[in-house]
Coordinates of C-alpha atoms and ligand atoms in Angstrom, one line a residue:
X1 CA 139.8 118.5 64.2
X2 CA 137.0 116.8 62.6
X3 CA 137.7 114.1 60.3
X4 CA 136.5 115.0 56.9
X5 CA 135.6 112.6 53.8
X6 CA 135.1 113.3 50.1
X7 CA 133.2 111.4 47.5
X8 CA 133.2 111.5 43.8
X9 CA 130.7 109.6 41.5
X10 CA 130.7 108.6 38.5
X11 CA 127.6 106.8 36.7
X12 CA 124.1 106.5 37.5
X13 CA 121.9 107.7 40.0
X14 CA 121.9 104.4 42.0
X15 CA 125.7 105.0 42.8
X16 CA 124.6 108.5 43.7
X17 CA 122.1 107.0 45.6
X18 CA 124.7 104.8 47.4
X19 CA 127.1 107.4 48.1
X20 CA 124.5 109.4 50.0
X21 CA 124.2 106.2 52.0
X22 CA 127.6 106.0 52.6
X23 CA 128.1 109.7 53.7
X24 CA 125.0 108.8 56.3
X25 CA 127.8 106.0 57.7
X26 CA 130.5 107.9 57.2
X27 CA 128.8 111.1 59.3
X28 CA 127.8 108.3 61.8
X29 CA 131.4 107.6 62.8
X30 CA 132.4 111.3 63.1
X31 CA 133.5 112.4 59.4
X32 CA 132.5 115.7 57.6
X33 CA 131.6 116.2 54.3
X34 CA 134.0 118.3 52.7
X35 CA 134.6 119.1 48.6
X36 CA 138.2 120.0 48.8
X37 CA 140.3 116.3 48.1
X38 CA 143.6 117.7 49.7
X39 CA 141.7 118.2 53.0
X40 CA 139.9 115.1 52.6
X41 CA 141.1 112.5 55.5
X42 CA 139.5 109.4 53.9
X43 CA 138.7 109.8 49.7
X44 CA 136.3 107.6 48.5
X45 CA 135.5 106.6 44.4
X46 CA 132.0 105.5 43.9
X47 CA 133.0 104.1 40.3
X48 CA 130.9 102.9 37.2
X49 CA 131.8 100.4 35.0
X50 CA 128.8 101.1 32.6
X51 CA 131.5 101.6 29.2
X52 CA 135.0 102.0 28.5
X53 CA 135.4 105.5 29.8
X54 CA 133.9 105.7 32.5
X55 CA 136.3 102.6 34.0
X56 CA 139.3 104.5 32.4
X57 CA 138.4 107.8 34.6
X58 CA 138.7 106.3 37.7
X59 CA 142.5 105.0 37.6
X60 CA 143.5 108.9 36.2
X61 CA 141.5 109.9 39.4
X62 CA 143.3 107.6 41.8
X63 CA 146.4 108.6 40.2
X64 CA 145.6 112.2 41.4
X65 CA 144.4 110.8 45.0
X66 CA 147.7 109.4 45.2
X67 CA 149.9 112.6 44.5
X68 CA 147.6 114.2 46.6
X69 CA 147.8 111.5 49.7
X70 CA 151.6 111.6 49.6
X71 CA 151.9 115.8 49.8
X72 CA 149.1 115.6 53.0
X73 CA 151.9 113.1 54.3
X74 CA 154.4 115.1 54.2
X75 CA 152.7 117.5 57.0
X76 CA 151.6 114.2 59.0
X77 CA 148.3 113.8 57.8
X78 CA 147.2 110.3 57.0
X79 CA 144.5 109.7 54.1
X80 CA 142.3 106.6 53.2
X81 CA 141.4 106.0 49.9
X82 CA 138.6 103.8 49.4
X83 CA 136.7 102.7 46.2
X84 CA 133.4 101.6 45.6
X85 CA 130.9 100.4 43.2
X86 CA 130.7 98.4 40.4
X87 CA 134.2 98.7 39.0
X88 CA 135.4 97.0 41.9
X89 CA 132.9 94.6 40.9
X90 CA 134.2 93.6 37.8
X91 CA 137.6 94.3 38.2
X92 CA 137.9 92.6 41.7
X93 CA 141.8 92.6 43.0
X94 CA 142.9 94.4 39.7
X95 CA 142.2 97.6 41.1
X96 CA 144.7 96.8 43.3
X97 CA 147.7 95.6 41.2
X98 CA 146.7 98.3 39.3
X99 CA 146.5 100.7 42.8
X100 CA 148.1 99.4 44.8
X101 CA 148.0 102.4 47.6
X102 CA 144.4 101.6 47.1
X103 CA 143.8 100.7 51.4
X104 CA 139.9 99.1 50.7
X105 CA 137.5 98.3 47.7
X106 CA 134.3 97.3 47.8
X107 CA 131.5 96.2 45.8
X108 CA 128.1 97.5 45.4
X109 CA 126.9 95.2 47.5
X110 CA 129.2 95.3 50.4
X111 CA 129.8 99.1 51.3
X112 CA 127.9 98.5 54.3
X113 CA 131.1 97.0 55.9
X114 CA 133.0 100.9 55.6
X115 CA 132.4 101.4 58.6
X116 CA 134.3 97.9 59.9
X117 CA 136.9 98.5 57.5
X118 CA 137.9 102.0 58.5
X119 CA 138.2 100.8 61.9
X120 CA 140.2 98.6 61.2
X121 CA 142.4 100.3 58.7
X122 CA 142.6 103.2 61.6
X123 CA 144.4 101.1 64.5
X124 CA 146.4 99.4 62.1
X125 CA 148.7 101.5 59.6
X126 CA 150.2 98.8 57.7
X127 CA 146.9 96.7 57.5
X128 CA 146.2 95.1 53.9
X129 CA 144.6 96.5 51.5
X130 CA 140.7 95.3 51.5
X131 CA 138.8 93.6 49.1
X132 CA 135.3 92.6 49.2
X133 CA 132.8 91.9 46.4
X134 CA 130.8 89.3 47.6
X135 CA 127.0 89.2 46.7
X136 CA 125.7 88.5 50.4
X137 CA 122.9 86.8 51.8
X138 CA 121.6 89.1 54.0
X139 CA 119.7 92.9 52.8
X140 CA 122.9 95.3 53.1
X141 CA 119.7 98.3 53.2
X142 CA 119.2 96.5 57.1
X143 CA 123.4 97.6 57.7
X144 CA 122.7 101.2 56.8
X145 CA 121.9 103.9 59.1
X146 CA 118.4 105.9 58.7
X147 CA 119.1 108.6 56.0
X148 CA 117.8 112.1 56.0
X149 CA 116.7 114.2 52.8
X150 CA 119.8 115.4 51.4
X151 CA 117.5 118.2 49.2
X152 CA 113.8 119.1 48.2
X153 CA 114.5 115.7 45.5
X154 CA 115.3 112.7 47.0
X155 CA 116.2 109.5 45.5
X156 CA 114.9 106.3 47.3
X157 CA 116.3 102.7 45.9
X158 CA 113.5 100.4 45.6
X159 CA 114.8 97.6 43.1
X160 CA 118.5 96.7 42.6
X161 CA 120.0 94.7 40.0
X162 CA 118.9 93.1 36.4
X163 CA 118.1 89.7 35.1
X164 CA 117.9 90.8 32.1
X165 CA 121.3 90.5 30.5
X166 CA 121.1 92.5 27.8
X167 CA 124.2 91.0 25.4
X168 CA 126.2 94.1 26.0
X169 CA 125.8 95.1 29.4
X170 CA 127.8 94.9 33.1
X171 CA 125.1 95.2 35.0
X172 CA 123.8 91.8 35.6
X173 CA 127.5 91.1 36.7
X174 CA 128.2 93.9 38.9
X175 CA 124.7 94.6 40.5
X176 CA 123.7 91.1 40.5
X177 CA 120.6 89.6 40.4
X178 CA 117.2 91.1 41.3
X179 CA 116.1 92.3 44.5
X180 CA 113.1 94.2 45.4
X181 CA 112.9 96.0 48.9
X182 CA 109.9 95.2 51.3
X183 CA 106.7 97.6 50.5
X184 CA 106.9 98.8 54.5
X185 CA 110.5 99.4 54.1
X186 CA 110.4 101.9 51.2
X187 CA 107.2 103.4 52.7
X188 CA 109.1 103.8 55.7
X189 CA 112.2 105.8 54.2
X190 CA 109.9 107.6 52.2
X191 CA 108.1 109.0 55.2
X192 CA 111.5 109.6 56.9
X193 CA 112.6 111.3 53.9
X194 CA 109.7 113.5 54.3
X195 CA 109.8 114.1 57.7
X196 CA 113.6 115.7 56.7
X197 CA 112.5 117.9 53.9
X198 CA 111.5 116.0 50.8
X199 CA 109.0 116.6 48.5
X200 CA 109.8 115.2 45.5
X201 CA 110.5 111.4 45.7
X202 CA 112.3 109.6 42.8
X203 CA 111.9 106.0 42.9
X204 CA 115.4 103.9 41.4
X205 CA 116.1 100.6 40.4
X206 CA 117.9 99.3 37.5
X207 CA 114.9 97.8 36.5
X208 CA 112.6 99.8 38.9
X209 CA 109.1 98.7 36.3
X210 CA 110.2 94.6 37.7
X211 CA 109.9 95.5 41.2
X212 CA 108.2 92.8 43.7
X213 CA 108.6 93.7 46.9
X214 CA 106.8 91.9 49.8
X215 CA 103.8 93.6 51.3
X216 CA 103.0 93.0 54.9
X217 CA 101.0 89.9 54.4
X218 CA 104.2 88.4 52.5
X219 CA 102.3 88.8 49.1
X220 CA 104.4 90.2 45.9
X221 CA 103.1 93.6 45.0
X222 CA 104.4 95.1 42.2
X223 CA 105.2 98.9 40.8
X224 CA 101.5 100.3 40.2
X225 CA 101.2 99.1 43.5
X226 CA 104.5 100.9 45.0
X227 CA 103.2 104.2 43.4
X228 CA 99.7 104.2 44.6
X229 CA 100.9 103.6 48.5
X230 CA 103.1 106.4 48.0
X231 CA 100.6 108.6 46.6
X232 CA 98.6 108.3 49.7
X233 CA 101.8 109.8 51.5
X234 CA 101.2 113.6 53.6
X235 CA 103.2 115.8 52.4
X236 CA 104.5 114.1 49.1
X237 CA 104.1 117.0 46.1
X238 CA 106.0 114.6 43.5
X239 CA 106.6 111.2 42.5
X240 CA 109.0 109.8 39.7
X241 CA 110.0 106.2 39.1
X242 CA 113.1 105.6 37.0
X243 CA 115.0 103.2 34.9
X244 CA 112.1 101.4 33.6
X245 CA 112.3 98.6 31.4
X246 CA 109.8 98.2 28.0
X247 CA 108.8 94.9 28.3
X248 CA 107.5 95.4 32.2
X249 CA 105.5 97.8 31.3
X250 CA 102.2 96.7 32.5
X251 CA 99.0 97.9 31.8
X252 CA 98.4 98.8 35.6
X253 CA 101.8 100.5 35.6
X254 CA 100.3 102.8 32.8
X255 CA 97.4 103.3 34.3
X256 CA 99.0 105.0 37.1
X257 CA 100.2 107.7 34.4
X258 CA 96.3 108.4 34.3
X259 CA 95.4 108.1 38.2
X260 CA 98.0 109.8 39.9
X261 CA 98.2 113.3 39.9
X262 CA 101.1 113.7 41.7
X263 CA 102.9 111.1 39.4
X264 CA 105.1 113.6 37.1
X265 CA 104.0 113.4 33.2
X266 CA 107.8 112.6 32.1
X267 CA 109.0 109.1 31.4
X268 CA 112.4 107.6 30.6
X269 CA 111.9 104.4 29.3
X270 CA 115.3 103.1 27.1
X271 CA 114.6 101.6 23.7
X272 CA 118.6 101.4 23.3
X273 CA 117.8 100.6 19.2
X274 CA 114.9 100.8 16.6
X275 CA 115.6 98.0 14.7
X276 CA 114.0 94.2 15.5
X277 CA 117.3 92.7 14.4
X278 CA 119.4 94.7 16.2
X279 CA 117.2 94.5 19.5
X280 CA 117.1 90.4 19.5
X281 CA 121.0 90.6 19.0
X282 CA 120.4 92.2 22.1
X283 CA 118.2 90.2 23.9
X284 CA 115.6 92.3 24.2
X285 CA 112.6 91.4 24.7
X286 CA 111.0 93.8 22.8
X287 CA 110.5 94.9 19.0
X288 CA 110.2 98.0 18.2
X289 CA 107.1 97.6 17.5
X290 CA 105.9 97.0 20.9
X291 CA 107.5 99.8 22.5
X292 CA 105.9 102.2 20.1
X293 CA 102.5 100.4 21.4
X294 CA 103.3 101.2 24.8
X295 CA 104.7 104.8 24.2
X296 CA 101.2 104.8 22.5
X297 CA 98.8 103.8 25.4
X298 CA 101.1 105.8 27.6
X299 CA 100.3 109.1 25.9
X300 CA 96.7 107.9 25.6
X301 CA 96.8 107.5 29.5
X302 CA 97.7 110.7 30.4
X303 CA 98.1 113.6 26.9
X304 CA 101.1 115.5 29.0
X305 CA 103.6 112.9 29.5
X306 CA 106.8 112.8 27.5
X307 CA 109.1 110.5 26.6
X308 CA 113.1 110.1 27.5
X309 CA 115.2 106.9 26.6
X310 CA 118.6 105.8 26.2
X311 CA 120.1 104.5 23.0
X312 CA 123.2 102.9 21.8
X313 CA 124.7 103.9 18.2
X314 CA 127.3 100.9 16.0
X315 CA 125.9 97.5 18.0
X316 CA 127.5 95.2 16.6
X317 CA 126.1 94.2 13.3
X318 CA 124.4 97.8 13.1
X319 CA 123.7 98.5 9.5
X320 CA 123.0 101.7 8.2
X321 CA 119.7 100.8 7.6
X322 CA 119.0 99.5 11.2
X323 CA 119.9 102.6 12.4
X324 CA 117.7 104.6 10.1
X325 CA 115.1 102.6 11.7
X326 CA 116.7 104.1 15.3
X327 CA 116.0 107.5 13.7
X328 CA 112.3 106.1 12.8
X329 CA 111.2 105.5 16.4
X330 CA 112.8 109.3 17.1
X331 CA 110.5 110.5 14.6
X332 CA 107.7 109.1 16.2
X333 CA 108.0 109.4 19.8
X334 CA 109.7 112.9 19.7
X335 CA 111.4 112.4 22.9
X336 CA 112.2 115.9 25.2
X337 CA 115.7 114.5 26.5
X338 CA 117.6 111.4 25.8
X339 CA 120.9 110.0 26.3
X340 CA 122.5 108.3 23.6
X341 CA 126.1 106.5 23.8
X342 CA 128.9 104.6 20.9
X343 CA 128.5 100.6 21.5
X344 CA 131.3 100.4 24.2
X345 CA 133.0 96.6 23.8
X346 CA 133.0 95.0 27.6
X347 CA 134.3 92.4 28.8
X348 CA 132.8 88.9 29.8
X349 CA 129.6 90.3 27.9
X350 CA 128.3 88.0 25.4
X351 CA 128.2 91.0 22.4
X352 CA 132.2 91.8 23.4
X353 CA 133.2 88.9 21.6
X354 CA 130.5 88.9 18.5
X355 CA 132.4 89.1 15.0
X356 CA 130.9 92.2 13.5
X357 CA 132.0 94.9 15.5
X358 CA 131.6 97.9 14.0
X359 CA 134.0 100.7 13.0
X360 CA 134.6 103.3 15.8
X361 CA 134.5 106.0 12.4
X362 CA 131.0 104.2 11.5
X363 CA 130.1 104.6 15.7
X364 CA 131.0 107.9 15.5
X365 CA 128.7 109.1 12.5
X366 CA 125.9 107.9 13.5
X367 CA 126.3 109.2 17.0
X368 CA 126.0 112.4 15.9
X369 CA 122.9 112.5 13.7
X370 CA 121.5 110.8 15.9
X371 CA 122.6 113.5 18.7
X372 CA 121.4 116.4 16.2
X373 CA 117.9 114.5 16.1
X374 CA 117.5 114.3 19.1
X375 CA 118.8 118.1 20.4
X376 CA 116.9 119.2 18.1
X377 CA 113.5 117.8 19.3
X378 CA 115.2 118.7 22.5
X379 CA 115.5 122.2 21.9
X380 CA 112.0 122.3 20.6
X381 CA 110.2 121.2 23.3
X382 CA 111.9 123.5 25.4
X383 CA 111.1 126.7 23.3
X384 CA 107.3 125.7 23.3
X385 CA 107.7 126.0 27.0
X386 CA 108.1 129.8 26.9
X387 CA 105.1 131.7 27.6
X388 CA 104.0 128.6 29.8
X389 CA 103.8 128.3 33.3
X390 CA 105.0 125.8 35.6
X391 CA 105.0 124.6 38.8
X392 CA 108.8 124.6 39.3
X393 CA 110.6 122.9 42.7
X394 CA 113.3 125.6 43.0
X395 CA 116.3 123.2 44.6
X396 CA 119.2 125.5 45.0
X397 CA 120.6 128.9 44.5
X398 CA 122.2 130.0 41.0
X399 CA 125.4 131.3 40.4
X400 CA 124.0 135.0 40.1
X401 CA 122.5 136.2 42.9
X402 CA 119.3 136.7 43.7
X403 CA 118.5 133.3 41.3
X404 CA 117.0 129.9 41.9
X405 CA 117.7 127.0 40.2
X406 CA 114.6 124.8 39.8
X407 CA 113.4 121.4 38.0
X408 CA 110.0 121.3 35.9
X409 CA 107.2 118.4 35.6
X410 CA 109.6 117.6 32.6
X411 CA 112.9 118.1 34.6
X412 CA 114.4 120.5 32.6
X413 CA 116.9 123.3 34.6
X414 CA 115.0 126.2 35.2
X415 CA 117.1 130.0 36.5
X416 CA 114.6 132.5 38.0
X417 CA 115.1 135.8 39.3
X418 CA 113.3 135.0 42.5
X419 CA 113.9 135.6 46.5
X420 CA 115.7 133.4 48.4
X421 CA 113.3 132.3 50.4
X422 CA 111.9 130.0 47.5
X423 CA 114.3 127.5 47.5
X424 CA 113.3 124.4 49.0
X425 CA 109.2 125.7 47.5
X426 CA 107.3 124.6 44.6
X427 CA 106.2 127.7 43.0
X428 CA 104.4 128.8 39.5
X429 CA 106.7 130.4 37.3
X430 CA 106.4 131.5 33.3
X431 CA 108.4 130.4 30.9
X432 CA 110.6 133.3 29.6
X433 CA 113.4 131.9 27.6
X434 CA 115.0 128.7 26.4
X435 CA 117.7 127.0 25.1
X436 CA 118.7 123.0 23.8
X437 CA 119.7 122.4 27.7
X438 CA 117.5 124.6 30.3
X439 CA 115.0 127.4 30.7
X440 CA 114.6 130.8 32.2
X441 CA 111.4 132.0 33.9
X442 CA 110.2 134.0 36.4
X443 CA 107.9 133.9 39.5
X444 CA 104.0 135.0 38.6
Ligands
LIG1 N1 128.0 100.3 25.6 C1 126.7 101.3 25.0 N2 126.4 101.8 26.3 C2 125.9 101.2 27.0 N3 124.7 100.9 27.6 C3 125.0 100.2 28.6 N4 125.9 99.1 28.3 C4 126.3 100.1 27.3 C5 127.9 99.3 26.5 N5 128.1 98.6 26.5 C6 124.0 102.1 27.2 C7 122.5 101.5 27.7 C8 121.6 101.6 29.1 C9 122.5 102.8 30.0 C10 122.9 103.1 31.1 O1 124.1 102.6 29.1 O2 121.9 102.7 27.0 O3 120.4 102.1 28.9
LIG2 FE1 122.1 96.4 31.4 FE2 119.7 95.3 30.0 FE3 119.8 95.3 32.9 FE4 119.1 97.5 31.7 S1 117.9 96.0 31.6 S2 120.7 97.0 33.6 S3 120.5 97.7 29.8 S4 120.7 94.4 31.0

């Protein structure tokens, strides 16, 4: 019988991308995908360490995986349990201490070793747990099998890691220092994705706009250059990039939003807080004023452009006044989507030991106020789309017969009654209805 794998992914798009590369490796090893854990010979959790809740979920999932593995063992079936991603990098051997039944745990830079690790485990059923959290001197991308499009929209990792060291964030420790793939490598992967069915590519990086990959002559190139190169590719209909850091929004990059027609009019640019005092304590290299000036320039470059952001409430030392400044930024930018979080204390980061921590109750209240405001702008924008015609890229079937789900240029989910043929196609749709989280429409 064919061997099967099951992967559960937590966290950001970088993890989604890594999971798809792990899936490619497992397919090459002869495994087929299953979405039922009970059927899986190998179960992998790709983990997130960004906030406490994200990390805690892992251990409850691992407990469940062990029970399933025991049941399967009663039926004579072996299950290999693996953990990858940022929790491994942060916890290292603690993972195996807390969950000794885990067969392997590898950090985000070492997952290219999974096939080799599996061979060893398969050879020796009593093999010890493998833990690997090195930051290797090699480029892991060189060791991954060539990937194909997973669908009509693909992520493509162009940059990884972060040198910014925001005082609340674990990423510089879990993902390591910034690294950019070469222009050639990126274009090669993009061509392959397009040749296998992708129409939309989202260039990914923890700090994608600090991209500085080499071109063929060895010259360092920036993200604006890479976007222009991507826009030259035949067959690519939509281009996006995420996530950006405000201080790295160069004028050349802003101009791309005017000059590149396949670049979608939607940008995720996290501000985190609207208070200069808090931004400074967060070690962000921008003030609220700097951020608003960048947004102005972006709106001037493309008047259709809309923004999204990440916010943290209750960072150490945040007063009601500071929080009000965050609301002020929201009222000025009028985000059409946003992610907002209560500050979560992460061991090893400078903010975790600041002595002016904000009470949980206050964090909760502020989050509710912020989210109400954010949802209000999101709903208003969605409602303003009703009656408009938008190109929608249909990605999947809906729950109801004759229904497809796709995305608008603004990343809104749109449900439409339309023929099944339209899947994987860009179709003009008139928006007929809107809620906070999605749109409905029909083909015109
Ligand atoms: N607490 C709360 N939110 C955090 N983020 C990162 N670290 C923390 C933390 N310790 C949020 C930031 C970032 C997003 C990916 O997660 O808003 O932009
Ligand atoms: Fe974390 Fe700040 Fe780097 Fe973003 S820029 S990954 S928030 S340290």
